[in-house]
């Protein structure tokens, strides 16, 4: 960290300001961490890590460790200054106690403790404490080790000195509360991905993540990237083919705000953009993305006109300019304004101007100095422009073919009676057989069925004109009603619950991945707004006489089987493996998979879709080596293979 980023004021108890109390967190945890599902569970880790990252941003922290302990407790350590342990004037209590027990207490409100901060809202530590069965914090500071213990937000051990130390920093260990969360099992891959992002975004910061849950096989990795987001862009394109070798890097600052951007184009047709504000990912974008997009489009058009590549009125649109781009945008600013505690969208208007100016000046200079690269990128954008025009014609042809002018809907769609989109569900079903059972078993008041058939288009290597003209995807596009790509309008969407209902086998997983990739690439707001779900059909039917039950996993099958046998282990239980949805009659499908009172649906998050998209790029793209490596690594996990 540079000396320029360091804060001149002392970081002590006087910088900790108290706004209000804590009990509401346990009553409405979703307001603070987004949900009580797996995403909320992982968000607890992010909140504590964000505090350590704030120390790194301030120039005081060089190394952070994240450890998943046996029993799924989490330990986060850093070598920063350590949370203050002196008395906080407003409360008369130790600052350490205030930080962990009072909502809206932190060093980010007064401007003295931190210059920039990801954990702006000042709720991180106290919220994690409130939602933990127990929490222990140790602070190495002023030559002493201070310790406090809590349970569900309440103090179980007052702050005390437990030893001497020569280092500085904070160690937080917490156990998520089973009363608060639907699951308590941490996913190493999810945490690893987040920590890798943090390491990329803070050049030179070392982050170690360790999984200690398996006695026989500890997993650990230390990540440190001196190249920062340049390396991030290269890493994102690792399974793709770049069309220019250099990563274009731009940076600048104004006052306390700074921004850095890294871009590299590949030969694909899809845009991949990751944006961050104070190291917190902003999946819904915001002002920094707006500034980047505007400037990129302007620079490419100006260069094209100036050099005679673009003639007349043949301007390229923003969408054209971003075809095949991988872009990393990272901004650091004081008083960041996020929409919601989960910080999905950045709202500071002035950051748009800063990013716009940086890209406008530095990218134009780069193009002048690297005319060959500029020409390659511009030609790709112009080709995209021609394809977009072809897509428009294909769209019009599709409308004519399906009779949309007269309000027609796809032949394979069995619509529901309800007209309010917020109450309507669309089940996307694989094959006519399963569709027949679904149509017969559904509640036609609010449940619509769309049958998909045949091999779906690989959208990985297809432009919009090919997507619009595709006879497998076109019915889906028409049924949803919101359009596609940049023209997608969520207000026109006809269903607010879109359920992918495919078989629990390899083919079903393939179809789900294809659909998720399509939604991710061409209708991303569906996923961002939480409208996409995956149905969870049963895997087994268990019978004993007239008694019939279903199981959704091998473990549940064994448990139900034991229950049905009771005290007699010799009783025969008929166990039928459902090979597909088409094997179920309409009543079975309704009772197990479609009845809102009994069904299980998995909401698809942006992270789920992004991971599916990455895997699909590996498996369906043109790079052989990544596909070979992935298959060799994951072959041992393969199940349900038809031999």
Tab-separated table of N, CA and C in Angstrom, residues 84-87 91-102 129 135-139 145-151 153-163:
chain	number	residue	atom	x	y	z
A	84	UNK	N	-9.830	-0.505	17.803
A	84	UNK	CA	-9.519	0.255	19.019
A	84	UNK	C	-10.060	-0.418	20.278
A	85	UNK	N	-9.297	-0.328	21.365
A	85	UNK	CA	-9.690	-0.931	22.640
A	85	UNK	C	-9.844	0.119	23.733
A	86	UNK	N	-9.588	1.388	23.389
A	86	UNK	CA	-9.756	2.440	24.388
A	86	UNK	C	-11.228	2.803	24.522
A	87	UNK	N	-11.526	3.722	25.394
A	87	UNK	CA	-12.911	4.064	25.700
A	87	UNK	C	-13.505	4.937	24.602
A	91	UNK	N	-20.238	6.473	24.573
A	91	UNK	CA	-20.877	5.440	25.385
A	91	UNK	C	-20.183	5.198	26.713
A	92	UNK	N	-18.914	5.589	26.810
A	92	UNK	CA	-18.145	5.289	28.004
A	92	UNK	C	-17.719	3.836	28.092
A	93	UNK	N	-17.864	3.095	26.980
A	93	UNK	CA	-17.493	1.680	26.936
A	93	UNK	C	-16.278	1.490	26.022
A	94	UNK	N	-15.570	0.359	26.165
A	94	UNK	CA	-14.460	0.110	25.238
A	94	UNK	C	-14.950	0.098	23.788
A	95	UNK	N	-14.165	0.707	22.903
A	95	UNK	CA	-14.553	0.785	21.495
A	95	UNK	C	-14.772	-0.601	20.899
A	96	UNK	N	-13.982	-1.587	21.315
A	96	UNK	CA	-14.131	-2.955	20.816
A	96	UNK	C	-15.526	-3.481	21.120
A	97	UNK	N	-16.004	-3.253	22.334
A	97	UNK	CA	-17.347	-3.681	22.716
A	97	UNK	C	-18.405	-2.977	21.876
A	98	UNK	N	-18.236	-1.693	21.669
A	98	UNK	CA	-19.210	-0.909	20.906
A	98	UNK	C	-19.314	-1.414	19.469
A	99	UNK	N	-18.166	-1.669	18.854
A	99	UNK	CA	-18.141	-2.124	17.462
A	99	UNK	C	-18.934	-3.412	17.280
A	100	UNK	N	-18.872	-4.315	18.266
A	100	UNK	CA	-19.506	-5.623	18.118
A	100	UNK	C	-20.901	-5.717	18.730
A	101	UNK	N	-21.354	-4.693	19.434
A	101	UNK	CA	-22.656	-4.797	20.093
A	101	UNK	C	-23.635	-3.704	19.722
A	102	UNK	N	-23.188	-2.670	19.027
A	102	UNK	CA	-24.069	-1.562	18.697
A	102	UNK	C	-24.149	-1.405	17.186
A	129	UNK	N	-22.048	-10.547	14.693
A	129	UNK	CA	-22.164	-10.937	16.095
A	129	UNK	C	-23.602	-11.322	16.445
A	135	UNK	N	-19.217	-15.745	19.239
A	135	UNK	CA	-18.171	-15.011	18.522
A	135	UNK	C	-17.076	-14.631	19.519
A	136	UNK	N	-15.842	-14.752	19.055
A	136	UNK	CA	-14.681	-14.360	19.859
A	136	UNK	C	-13.804	-13.423	19.033
A	137	UNK	N	-13.419	-12.325	19.644
A	137	UNK	CA	-12.526	-11.402	18.965
A	137	UNK	C	-11.293	-11.172	19.824
A	138	UNK	N	-10.135	-11.206	19.173
A	138	UNK	CA	-8.858	-10.912	19.832
A	138	UNK	C	-8.167	-9.797	19.065
A	139	UNK	N	-7.712	-8.810	19.804
A	139	UNK	CA	-7.050	-7.653	19.206
A	139	UNK	C	-5.616	-7.576	19.711
A	145	UNK	N	-2.676	-8.448	24.072
A	145	UNK	CA	-3.756	-9.163	23.397
A	145	UNK	C	-5.035	-8.968	24.212
A	146	UNK	N	-6.016	-8.294	23.616
A	146	UNK	CA	-7.309	-8.070	24.251
A	146	UNK	C	-8.319	-9.064	23.678
A	147	UNK	N	-9.174	-9.606	24.528
A	147	UNK	CA	-10.148	-10.607	24.090
A	147	UNK	C	-11.535	-10.269	24.624
A	148	UNK	N	-12.553	-10.489	23.761
A	148	UNK	CA	-13.952	-10.418	24.162
A	148	UNK	C	-14.696	-11.611	23.576
A	149	UNK	N	-15.754	-12.064	24.284
A	149	UNK	CA	-16.574	-13.159	23.791
A	149	UNK	C	-18.049	-12.769	23.850
A	150	UNK	N	-18.811	-13.300	22.895
A	150	UNK	CA	-20.225	-12.970	22.767
A	150	UNK	C	-21.027	-14.227	22.442
A	151	UNK	N	-22.339	-14.135	22.639
A	151	UNK	CA	-23.273	-15.176	22.221
A	151	UNK	C	-24.547	-14.497	21.749
A	153	UNK	N	-24.973	-11.921	20.080
A	153	UNK	CA	-24.907	-10.476	20.256
A	153	UNK	C	-24.680	-10.014	21.675
A	154	UNK	N	-24.906	-10.886	22.660
A	154	UNK	CA	-24.739	-10.510	24.062
A	154	UNK	C	-23.328	-10.833	24.541
A	155	UNK	N	-22.821	-10.021	25.444
A	155	UNK	CA	-21.462	-10.219	25.972
A	155	UNK	C	-21.451	-11.397	26.933
A	156	UNK	N	-20.547	-12.336	26.703
A	156	UNK	CA	-20.349	-13.444	27.639
A	156	UNK	C	-19.019	-13.317	28.371
A	157	UNK	N	-18.118	-12.522	27.828
A	157	UNK	CA	-16.853	-12.220	28.500
A	157	UNK	C	-16.476	-10.785	28.194
A	158	UNK	N	-16.381	-9.966	29.236
A	158	UNK	CA	-15.967	-8.589	29.050
A	158	UNK	C	-14.547	-8.542	28.494
A	159	UNK	N	-14.210	-7.423	27.876
A	159	UNK	CA	-12.865	-7.287	27.323
A	159	UNK	C	-11.825	-7.426	28.426
A	160	UNK	N	-10.832	-8.278	28.174
A	160	UNK	CA	-9.750	-8.452	29.131
A	160	UNK	C	-8.456	-8.726	28.385
A	161	UNK	N	-7.347	-8.476	29.055
A	161	UNK	CA	-6.025	-8.748	28.487
A	161	UNK	C	-5.660	-10.190	28.791
A	162	UNK	N	-5.316	-10.968	27.740
A	162	UNK	CA	-4.999	-12.381	27.930
A	162	UNK	C	-3.537	-12.696	27.639
A	163	UNK	N	-2.762	-11.680	27.264
A	163	UNK	CA	-1.354	-11.946	26.997
A	163	UNK	C	-0.670	-10.757	26.360
